[in-house]
Amino acid sequence: DVPAEFYISRLITRYFSYWEDESGELVIRGDEEALYQVLSEGMPQFQEVGEVWLSESVRHLRVLPPPEVSMGVSLGGGWLDLKIETAGIDPAELLQVLSEYRQKKKYYRMKNGEFLQLAGGGLQALDSLTADLGLTKSEFQAGEAKIPAYRAFYLDSLSGDGRMKLFQRDEAYGMMVRDLKTAQSVSYAVPAVLEKTLREYQKIGYTWMRTLARYHFGGILADDMGLGKTLQVIALLTAFYQEKTEQKAAGNEGSGSELPLPSLIVCPASLVYNWGQEFARFSPEIRVLLIAGTANERQEQLEEQMRMEASEGAQVIITSYDLLKRDRAAYLGRTFEYEIIDEAQVIKNAKTQGAKAVKEISANVRFALTGTPVENRLSELWSIFDFLMPGFLFTSQKFKRAFEMPIVRDQDPNALVQLKKLTGPFILRRLKKDVLKELPDKLETVLYSNMEGEQKDLYTAAAASLKEQLMEGTDGDYGKERMQILAELMRLRQICCDPRLCYGNYKAGSAKLKTCMDLIRTGVEGEHKILLFSQFTSMLDLIEEELKKEGIECYKLTGATPKEERIQMVSRFHQNEVPVFLISLKAGGTGLNLTAADIVIHYDPWWNVAAQNQATDRTHRIGQEKQVMVYKLITSDTIEENILNLQEAKRNLADQIVTGGGISFGELTKADILKMIEESR
């Protein structure tokens, strides 16, 4: 059978390429690769064409399948105890096996002469496991290691997709994984004071944070702008301190009689007082300390806090990123229950002093709030997780090598999936469209800012002057001097907006303008379109200057804008990507359709709330498909806050008798104005 003999001879020469002179036969000599090939591929082919006899020495030259790798996991003392088993391989030899696998070799020649196939099996999972967890040589060879509990999801994913078998899982580990997988559906009682306030999605966010905190994990609450991240944190802290107080009263706190430590909230300077106002509004029983003032004043605040008994001191301390940097020495050596950072994109650059300052703080649990966890680079996400759980996303260099470069440069879908698996359980993000059905059609928020330094001094002096004028005059004088008093009230309101509206040489800055720019910046980064109303056209000019410095385009409409240009601007705002429209309240309060916008900012309050509502209705009208968020900017402890209170009182009255809710300056008595000035500090 010549064709068959020819085929067999060709088959032999494919695997036996060395001709031995003495015997004149084809052999394999000194070629491990050729021996592996004939055993793994050649032998089955020889057996297909004929009968094959093997000597005893050859029978022992087996090719073994890739090793199966299995692990056991148990939870104890906040750590995971990991055990690794590789069937049939001596742990001392396993390190070399893995080294050759990483070099992409097909096999490993074991000490007994057998060949171990390296493709497939559990080696890929073992390689990922050892690299990702940073196991030392001794841990690897011993097959045992202690790793942080936040790796529970990672280990669960290895066993869940079949890459690695699980031979042991204790009850505590299993319960933790189950809890975290269902973190949004676990039931935790909402504090009674907030039960009717929290919306359903906010209760889910509160539950999610409580579940993570139970295991001392951190997380990013990344809800879209305007969905109430602050309120969800207030619910978390209120529940924590209420429960600890109740346990103390019942003598059931467990490990000791100490009351819980205070918590620390770090936010942009423009939001410090807003946090204070939100606590006062939604959870007044929580003792809050706002860190402000000069360096000496802040030092005294913190020292007094340390001297006070836990039952009397602040439960929540609120400071800014900038002040934390300056006061870092006063915080080091202390531990907080929670450390919450608001607008966490502030620490996106891990090398900044602000990022380093928040990471130096010792806290049992950390959370980050931001609607934009990644603005430009994936390294920003790494920096936030480096704050939450240091080491969770490995070193910055390893993160760049394993995730950032493959995802951004190489468009590697596997790296993206792996990153999502790692971070997914620790990020909660809801967009307005996800919760639109349960939100009201218009969401209103008051943002407070607090004057300091020269701005505060100017306001205090102007308020004192007006008070003196009112106190000296009679009721008859009040009637005669109403226009002068109105002008003085206007001056107070302008100082709240920006003292430059009154004083041409003023250069010390405006607390409200800073709050406004932070809000606009966040809105623009979230790809929102914004309408900003002010009754002072000169204030719109100042805001326009700030926007230009930031490189943010805007349109501006005032009473001086020609009719044709007004129509053109409205049309362009709907069609292009210019994100901000500055509008004077009187010129643009009616007659405009601006449904392209979904954020409305009222820079200053007007006496008549109906005028503000008409302005809001430029975007909140038929044709608007998005959730509209309305922000009222108010300077704390000033006439602005009292105008807001007066508006609310009028509105409540209007709701009762079904009429308009405006405030008429003509209705204000001398006593009303005195009260408004005296109640502001």
XYZ file of C-alpha atoms in Angstrom:
681
model
C 0.000 0.000 0.000
C 2.347 2.644 -1.343
C 0.124 5.678 -0.589
C -0.354 4.569 3.032
C 3.383 3.848 3.467
C 4.186 7.265 2.019
C 1.714 9.004 4.385
C 3.179 7.168 7.409
C 6.758 8.035 6.432
C 5.775 11.684 6.102
C 4.048 11.504 9.502
C 7.180 10.015 11.097
C 9.507 12.640 9.628
C 7.181 15.398 10.863
C 7.939 14.441 14.476
C 11.333 12.638 14.174
C 13.675 14.935 12.314
C 17.130 13.707 13.519
C 18.868 10.872 11.583
C 21.105 8.748 13.807
C 24.306 7.634 12.027
C 24.954 4.424 13.992
C 21.525 2.855 13.657
C 20.337 4.708 10.607
C 17.024 5.435 12.327
C 15.008 8.634 12.889
C 15.122 9.715 16.533
C 14.478 12.624 18.916
C 17.598 13.634 20.777
C 18.094 16.635 23.096
C 14.897 18.282 21.856
C 12.296 18.705 24.621
C 9.925 20.601 22.347
C 9.945 17.752 19.780
C 9.331 15.185 22.529
C 6.325 17.202 23.790
C 4.971 17.460 20.245
C 5.147 13.728 19.551
C 3.543 12.877 22.905
C 0.744 15.491 22.757
C -0.016 15.622 19.014
C 1.877 12.841 17.219
C 0.798 9.856 19.318
C -2.947 10.206 18.543
C -2.117 10.518 14.829
C 0.089 7.361 14.863
C -2.680 5.466 16.630
C -5.116 6.407 13.868
C -3.002 4.735 11.155
C -1.622 1.697 12.974
C -0.857 -0.180 16.168
C 1.667 1.513 18.480
C 3.870 -0.267 21.025
C 5.359 1.696 23.938
C 8.315 0.737 26.131
C 8.006 1.172 29.890
C 10.242 4.236 29.867
C 7.970 5.951 27.331
C 4.790 5.009 29.177
C 5.927 7.250 32.069
C 6.360 10.250 29.772
C 2.793 11.455 30.193
C 1.324 14.771 29.106
C -0.894 15.985 31.938
C -3.866 18.322 31.437
C -3.708 21.893 32.825
C -3.983 21.901 36.616
C -7.301 22.551 38.294
C -7.071 25.333 40.852
C -9.510 25.699 43.734
C -9.777 28.028 46.709
C -11.316 28.222 50.133
C -12.427 31.525 51.676
C -13.450 32.442 55.199
C -14.117 35.786 56.873
C -12.623 36.773 60.198
C -11.664 40.025 61.912
C -12.331 42.127 58.813
C -9.972 39.986 56.706
C -10.462 37.132 54.265
C -8.484 33.963 54.907
C -7.647 32.526 51.487
C -6.452 28.988 50.798
C -5.310 27.850 47.345
C -5.068 24.226 46.225
C -3.585 22.977 42.951
C -4.234 19.275 42.535
C -1.182 17.141 41.820
C 1.431 19.908 41.851
C 4.001 20.384 44.570
C 3.595 23.962 45.946
C 7.385 24.379 45.726
C 7.202 23.735 41.962
C 4.059 25.816 41.382
C 5.889 29.161 41.253
C 8.021 27.966 38.319
C 4.909 26.555 36.594
C 3.252 29.976 36.810
C 6.411 31.745 35.628
C 6.475 29.666 32.434
C 2.721 30.168 31.952
C 3.309 33.925 32.018
C 5.943 33.497 29.313
C 3.150 31.964 27.208
C 4.845 28.542 27.008
C 2.738 25.559 25.972
C 4.014 23.187 28.652
C 6.108 22.809 31.751
C 8.569 19.887 32.152
C 8.127 18.609 35.670
C 10.904 17.176 37.825
C 9.651 13.605 37.273
C 9.896 14.067 33.504
C 6.166 14.471 32.810
C 4.807 17.339 30.752
C 2.165 19.681 32.176
C 0.028 21.515 29.636
C -0.296 25.206 30.466
C -3.066 26.411 28.165
C -6.500 26.679 29.791
C -7.417 25.208 33.139
C -7.077 27.216 36.325
C -3.688 28.802 35.639
C -5.215 31.934 34.121
C -7.326 32.458 37.241
C -4.333 31.681 39.456
C -2.211 34.176 37.531
C -4.879 36.891 37.926
C -5.350 36.022 41.573
C -1.684 36.245 42.528
C -1.023 39.367 40.464
C -4.154 41.239 41.522
C -3.848 40.369 45.195
C -0.083 40.918 45.276
C 0.623 37.599 46.994
C 4.183 37.228 48.241
C 6.375 34.272 47.259
C 6.000 32.709 50.698
C 2.181 33.129 50.663
C 2.010 31.653 47.188
C 4.085 28.625 48.056
C 2.247 28.098 51.351
C -1.079 28.380 49.543
C -2.471 30.637 52.280
C -2.891 34.403 52.603
C -4.821 37.087 54.472
C -6.383 39.681 52.159
C -8.648 42.721 52.688
C -12.359 41.929 52.978
C -13.190 44.258 50.057
C -11.756 41.554 47.758
C -14.817 39.387 48.491
C -16.515 40.360 45.221
C -13.345 39.715 43.264
C -13.005 36.193 44.672
C -16.704 35.595 44.129
C -16.337 36.557 40.458
C -13.483 34.045 40.006
C -15.611 31.209 41.325
C -18.820 32.549 39.778
C -17.594 32.359 36.174
C -16.043 28.921 36.659
C -12.399 29.970 36.383
C -11.655 28.700 39.861
C -13.462 26.108 41.968
C -14.543 26.898 45.499
C -13.882 24.009 47.879
C -14.757 25.922 51.053
C -16.811 29.028 51.881
C -17.696 29.812 55.467
C -21.063 31.247 56.456
C -19.767 34.731 57.301
C -18.132 35.148 53.881
C -21.241 33.840 52.119
C -23.492 36.212 54.071
C -21.292 39.209 53.287
C -21.303 38.473 49.553
C -25.087 37.995 49.578
C -25.633 41.223 51.509
C -23.458 43.249 49.184
C -25.004 41.768 46.053
C -28.440 42.771 47.309
C -27.296 45.969 49.049
C -29.979 48.065 47.361
C -32.807 45.785 48.504
C -31.749 45.032 52.094
C -34.186 46.566 54.575
C -32.948 49.215 57.021
C -35.308 51.411 59.007
C -35.236 55.040 57.891
C -34.975 57.573 60.757
C -38.498 58.659 61.715
C -37.648 62.327 61.150
C -36.878 61.547 57.477
C -39.386 58.787 56.723
C -41.779 61.081 54.861
C -39.013 63.163 53.284
C -36.897 60.505 51.544
C -38.039 59.387 48.133
C -37.917 55.706 47.287
C -34.655 55.885 45.329
C -33.109 57.908 48.179
C -34.086 55.161 50.637
C -32.303 52.702 48.341
C -29.174 54.881 48.386
C -29.348 55.138 52.185
C -29.704 51.336 52.450
C -26.791 50.786 50.061
C -24.503 52.993 52.163
C -25.577 51.311 55.390
C -24.839 47.879 53.954
C -21.342 48.901 52.841
C -20.707 50.621 56.178
C -21.696 47.455 58.035
C -18.606 45.778 56.591
C -16.454 48.950 56.829
C -16.370 49.349 53.044
C -16.445 52.701 51.268
C -18.351 53.693 48.153
C -19.099 56.431 45.631
C -22.644 57.815 45.641
C -22.601 59.099 42.069
C -26.226 60.172 41.611
C -26.906 62.790 38.972
C -26.924 66.423 40.017
C -30.048 67.339 41.966
C -31.082 63.884 43.164
C -30.329 64.570 46.825
C -26.962 63.026 47.656
C -26.709 65.333 50.701
C -30.049 64.146 52.069
C -29.087 60.478 51.717
C -25.900 61.100 53.732
C -27.885 62.990 56.395
C -30.152 59.939 56.675
C -27.114 57.653 57.043
C -25.497 59.736 59.800
C -28.802 60.385 61.588
C -29.565 56.651 61.734
C -26.053 55.863 62.961
C -26.024 58.361 65.841
C -29.629 57.693 66.848
C -28.989 53.953 67.090
C -25.765 54.450 69.068
C -27.557 56.794 71.485
C -30.396 54.280 71.936
C -27.913 51.448 72.519
C -26.106 53.555 75.094
C -29.358 54.349 76.897
C -30.285 50.665 76.932
C -26.822 49.628 78.113
C -26.552 47.438 75.016
C -23.654 48.921 73.073
C -21.580 45.765 73.236
C -17.841 46.266 73.382
C -17.736 49.331 75.615
C -19.545 52.283 77.113
C -17.988 54.908 74.851
C -20.285 56.987 72.672
C -19.420 57.031 68.962
C -16.766 59.322 67.559
C -17.771 62.354 65.478
C -17.919 62.185 61.684
C -16.197 64.553 59.253
C -17.683 66.047 56.086
C -15.303 67.789 53.652
C -16.766 69.851 50.809
C -16.003 72.922 48.679
C -16.005 76.114 50.764
C -19.152 77.324 49.018
C -21.120 74.337 50.343
C -20.071 74.274 54.024
C -22.974 76.406 55.201
C -25.358 74.670 52.865
C -24.563 71.365 54.589
C -25.212 73.064 57.924
C -28.563 74.379 56.731
C -29.578 70.969 55.384
C -28.820 69.287 58.729
C -30.768 72.008 60.556
C -33.697 71.533 58.210
C -33.908 67.754 57.947
C -32.225 66.430 61.103
C -32.035 69.219 63.711
C -31.242 66.821 66.569
C -27.787 66.029 65.104
C -25.145 68.285 66.688
C -23.210 69.962 63.860
C -20.028 72.066 63.999
C -19.113 74.241 61.009
C -15.385 74.978 60.900
C -14.925 78.590 59.787
C -13.212 81.871 60.612
C -9.553 82.721 61.087
C -6.831 80.151 61.765
C -6.969 80.929 65.511
C -10.756 80.701 65.594
C -10.692 77.337 63.811
C -8.010 76.071 66.170
C -10.152 77.081 69.151
C -13.196 75.340 67.639
C -11.318 72.066 67.190
C -9.605 72.210 70.578
C -12.916 72.875 72.325
C -14.454 69.966 70.461
C -11.683 67.676 71.763
C -12.215 68.889 75.342
C -15.971 68.277 75.311
C -17.613 65.073 76.408
C -18.785 62.832 73.556
C -22.380 63.364 74.698
C -22.033 67.151 74.316
C -19.601 67.634 71.433
C -20.498 67.803 67.770
C -21.505 64.566 66.105
C -20.761 65.962 62.644
C -17.905 68.342 61.821
C -18.056 70.126 58.457
C -15.071 71.830 56.835
C -13.778 72.695 53.377
C -10.973 71.113 51.368
C -8.962 74.321 51.621
C -9.348 74.643 55.409
C -8.583 70.952 55.937
C -5.241 71.472 54.172
C -4.436 74.402 56.440
C -5.631 72.702 59.640
C -4.334 69.198 58.896
C -2.212 69.057 62.069
C -5.343 69.479 64.204
C -6.996 66.439 62.587
C -4.080 64.024 62.566
C -4.063 61.584 65.456
C -7.876 61.619 65.641
C -10.232 58.996 64.264
C -13.699 59.699 62.857
C -16.634 57.328 62.457
C -17.344 58.488 58.891
C -15.396 60.694 56.516
C -17.602 61.989 53.714
C -16.178 64.040 50.851
C -18.617 66.044 48.724
C -17.911 66.984 45.101
C -15.228 64.283 45.231
C -13.936 65.187 41.776
C -11.944 67.814 43.705
C -9.448 65.037 44.572
C -9.267 63.627 41.024
C -5.561 64.531 40.924
C -4.016 62.327 43.589
C -0.902 64.522 43.762
C -2.669 67.659 45.006
C -2.469 68.746 48.642
C -6.269 68.574 48.909
C -6.296 64.913 47.880
C -3.450 64.092 50.252
C -5.182 65.888 53.151
C -8.451 63.909 52.976
C -6.534 60.641 52.607
C -4.507 61.341 55.748
C -7.625 61.449 57.921
C -8.288 58.304 59.965
C -11.894 57.119 59.618
C -13.749 53.844 60.121
C -15.837 54.272 56.939
C -15.450 56.599 53.976
C -17.884 57.714 51.278
C -17.441 60.008 48.273
C -20.227 62.054 46.652
C -19.893 63.162 43.041
C -22.049 63.268 39.948
C -18.895 63.058 37.811
C -16.529 60.367 39.184
C -14.612 60.406 35.879
C -14.302 63.713 34.026
C -11.269 63.294 31.785
C -9.103 60.332 32.818
C -9.591 56.936 34.426
C -6.865 57.859 36.911
C -9.447 60.158 38.526
C -11.467 57.098 39.516
C -8.306 55.527 40.933
C -7.700 58.591 43.113
C -11.209 58.489 44.592
C -10.912 54.768 45.364
C -7.468 55.429 46.832
C -9.321 57.644 49.323
C -12.149 55.155 49.932
C -10.166 51.937 50.266
C -6.411 52.367 49.714
C -5.009 49.545 47.608
C -8.399 48.490 46.250
C -7.434 49.477 42.694
C -3.779 48.609 43.380
C -0.984 51.138 42.871
C -1.473 53.956 40.383
C 1.182 52.429 38.102
C -0.448 49.012 38.143
C -3.895 50.549 37.568
C -2.561 52.410 34.556
C -0.898 49.262 33.192
C -3.782 46.869 33.869
C -6.800 49.095 33.165
C -6.234 52.657 31.957
C -3.940 51.896 29.018
C -5.804 48.749 27.814
C -9.205 50.490 28.066
C -8.325 53.950 26.721
C -5.544 53.147 24.266
C -6.313 49.582 23.190
C -10.106 49.599 23.584
C -9.814 46.266 25.402
C -13.338 45.093 26.355
C -12.035 42.476 28.802
C -10.168 45.089 30.847
C -13.313 47.220 30.941
C -15.432 44.289 32.117
C -12.875 43.448 34.797
C -12.789 47.052 36.060
C -16.589 47.155 36.227
C -16.619 43.886 38.166
C -14.162 45.301 40.662
C -15.781 48.702 41.161
C -19.453 47.993 40.388
C -20.550 47.004 43.903
C -18.986 50.164 45.340
C -20.521 52.734 42.948
C -24.207 53.700 42.981
C -25.326 55.978 40.167
C -28.864 56.956 39.242
C -29.737 59.434 36.496
C -32.759 61.693 36.534
C -34.355 59.659 33.774
C -34.020 56.510 35.921
C -36.094 57.978 38.751
C -38.136 60.485 36.766
C -41.438 58.755 37.456
C -41.240 59.252 41.183
C -39.784 62.767 41.144
C -41.958 65.889 41.144
C -42.057 67.745 37.852
C -39.914 70.498 39.349
C -37.259 69.981 42.022
C -36.378 73.061 44.078
C -33.245 73.391 46.210
C -31.958 76.292 48.296
C -28.154 76.630 48.248
C -26.710 78.673 51.103
C -23.397 80.515 51.208
C -21.852 82.444 54.072
C -20.051 85.776 53.923
C -16.668 86.160 55.564
C -14.057 88.859 55.985
C -14.520 92.161 54.214
C -17.844 91.210 52.583
C -19.317 90.374 55.996
C -17.965 93.598 57.523
C -19.539 95.695 54.753
C -22.905 94.005 55.224
C -22.814 94.378 59.014
C -22.001 98.091 58.724
C -24.746 98.736 56.145
C -27.331 96.810 58.200
C -26.379 98.740 61.356
C -26.699 102.039 59.487
C -30.190 101.197 58.213
C -31.276 99.996 61.660
C -30.067 103.248 63.211
C -31.966 105.252 60.581
C -35.176 103.328 61.288
C -34.805 103.553 65.074
C -34.260 107.320 65.046
C -37.189 108.146 62.787
C -40.897 108.157 63.649
C -43.586 106.179 61.861
C -44.394 109.380 59.980
C -40.758 109.694 58.879
C -40.890 106.073 57.679
C -43.667 107.025 55.268
C -41.716 109.981 53.932
C -38.410 108.145 53.583
C -39.661 104.906 52.026
C -37.659 105.416 48.837
C -34.457 106.011 50.808
C -35.121 102.916 52.933
C -35.830 100.889 49.813
C -32.464 102.034 48.410
C -30.716 100.937 51.628
C -32.439 97.547 51.494
C -31.296 97.254 47.879
C -27.722 97.983 49.012
C -27.898 95.141 51.563
C -29.091 92.751 48.883
C -26.366 93.865 46.468
C -23.664 93.291 49.094
C -25.023 89.734 49.449
C -24.709 89.234 45.679
C -21.287 90.870 45.246
C -20.070 94.075 46.960
C -18.714 95.284 43.614
C -22.322 96.189 42.757
C -22.022 98.979 45.362
C -18.304 99.567 45.812
C -16.209 99.985 42.679
C -12.870 99.417 44.422
C -13.923 96.200 46.243
C -11.675 93.201 45.425
C -12.152 90.659 48.246
C -14.550 88.292 46.456
C -18.119 87.098 46.954
C -19.190 83.939 48.780
C -22.344 83.646 46.671
C -20.516 84.116 43.371
C -18.162 81.276 44.329
C -21.153 79.028 45.156
C -22.741 79.970 41.840
C -19.617 79.179 39.813
C -19.227 75.803 41.545
C -22.850 75.011 40.667
C -22.472 76.101 37.032
C -19.224 74.163 36.667
C -20.842 70.981 37.975
C -23.869 71.480 35.732
C -21.774 72.049 32.610
C -19.622 68.992 33.376
C -22.850 66.969 33.625
C -23.882 68.268 30.155
C -26.840 70.250 31.492
C -28.133 73.506 30.037
C -28.597 76.322 32.530
C -30.757 79.441 32.836
C -29.476 81.976 35.377
C -31.722 84.843 36.508
C -30.786 87.983 38.419
C -32.625 91.253 38.853
C -29.256 93.088 38.661
C -27.927 93.340 35.108
C -24.563 94.469 36.502
C -24.427 91.137 38.395
C -24.956 89.299 35.110
C -21.962 91.232 33.736
C -19.787 90.023 36.628
C -20.959 86.416 36.170
C -20.248 86.669 32.436
C -16.663 87.737 33.245
C -16.201 84.699 35.525
C -17.592 82.354 32.867
C -15.132 83.716 30.315
C -12.250 83.045 32.731
C -13.477 79.436 33.022
C -13.822 79.089 29.244
C -17.606 78.557 29.521
C -19.656 80.097 26.713
C -22.897 81.926 27.508
C -25.631 84.155 26.133
C -26.864 87.245 28.007
C -30.301 88.812 27.692
C -31.250 92.096 29.399
C -33.737 94.889 28.792
C -31.162 96.462 26.461
C -31.105 93.426 24.136
C -32.818 94.267 20.789
C -35.927 92.234 20.001
C -34.459 90.548 16.900
C -31.252 89.575 18.726
C -33.333 88.216 21.600
C -35.198 85.871 19.228
C -31.952 84.763 17.573
C -30.284 83.970 20.927
C -33.240 81.850 22.062
C -33.139 79.924 18.784
C -29.380 79.353 18.961
C -29.592 78.233 22.612
C -31.896 75.400 21.505
C -29.653 74.377 18.622
C -26.036 74.680 19.750
C -23.906 73.609 22.688
C -23.655 76.944 24.548
C -24.542 75.763 28.073
C -25.484 78.948 29.987
C -28.082 81.664 29.368
C -27.860 84.745 31.645
C -31.180 86.572 31.860
C -32.345 89.632 33.787
C -35.470 88.782 35.758
C -37.615 91.569 34.350
C -36.467 91.260 30.717
C -36.739 87.474 30.494
C -39.302 86.571 33.135
C -42.071 86.122 30.561
C -42.503 85.479 26.869
C -39.590 83.075 26.369
C -39.605 79.359 25.591
C -36.309 77.827 26.705
C -37.072 74.125 27.168
C -33.510 73.217 26.105
C -32.473 74.040 29.685
C -33.046 71.721 32.639
C -31.375 73.770 35.406
C -32.617 77.156 36.637
C -30.530 79.285 39.001
C -32.082 82.260 40.801
C -29.016 84.226 41.827
C -30.920 86.589 44.121
C -34.416 86.388 45.665
C -37.086 88.823 44.555
C -39.793 90.128 46.884
C -42.467 88.515 44.752
C -42.041 84.759 44.461
C -44.523 84.740 41.576
C -41.985 86.647 39.459
C -39.393 83.950 40.171
C -41.862 81.211 39.298
C -42.645 82.923 36.004
C -38.930 82.966 35.222
C -38.633 79.262 36.080
C -41.514 78.580 33.706
C -39.317 79.687 30.781
C -38.016 76.097 30.785
C -40.566 74.258 32.944
C -43.384 74.209 30.399
C -45.031 72.061 27.742
C -42.329 70.515 25.553
C -39.899 69.992 28.430
C -38.952 66.317 28.512
C -36.281 66.503 31.221
C -36.446 66.916 34.969
C -36.127 70.626 35.816
C -33.940 71.509 38.802
C -34.356 74.947 40.370
C -31.628 76.374 42.636
C -32.172 79.452 44.799
C -28.906 81.013 45.986
C -29.241 82.548 49.443
C -26.638 84.193 51.690
C -27.040 82.858 55.227
C -27.975 85.134 58.141
C -28.839 88.084 55.916
C -31.881 89.901 54.622
C -31.940 87.384 51.747
C -32.732 84.549 54.127
C -35.487 86.630 55.690
C -36.938 87.431 52.270
C -37.040 83.670 51.655
C -38.789 83.103 54.995
C -41.274 85.836 54.210
C -41.921 84.301 50.780
C -42.568 80.944 52.435
C -44.971 82.444 54.959
C -46.840 84.209 52.172
C -46.885 81.027 50.111
C -48.329 79.011 52.993
C -51.006 81.625 53.430
C -51.639 81.659 49.676
C -51.985 77.889 49.650
C -54.664 78.169 52.313
C -56.753 80.845 50.599
C -55.879 79.995 46.954
C -54.452 83.355 45.955
C -51.125 84.671 44.727
C -48.159 84.510 47.083
C -46.243 87.702 46.415
C -44.700 90.161 48.851
C -45.423 93.814 48.248
C -42.854 96.281 49.559
C -45.766 98.620 50.174
C -47.158 96.154 52.706
C -43.947 96.066 54.781
C -44.154 98.081 57.986
C -41.269 99.691 59.841
C -41.459 96.818 62.343
C -41.258 94.258 59.507
C -38.069 95.781 58.137
C -36.483 96.137 61.579
C -37.248 92.504 62.287
C -35.684 91.446 58.967
C -32.492 93.364 59.763
C -32.264 92.278 63.397
C -32.731 88.604 62.562
C -29.766 88.734 60.171
C -26.367 88.678 61.796
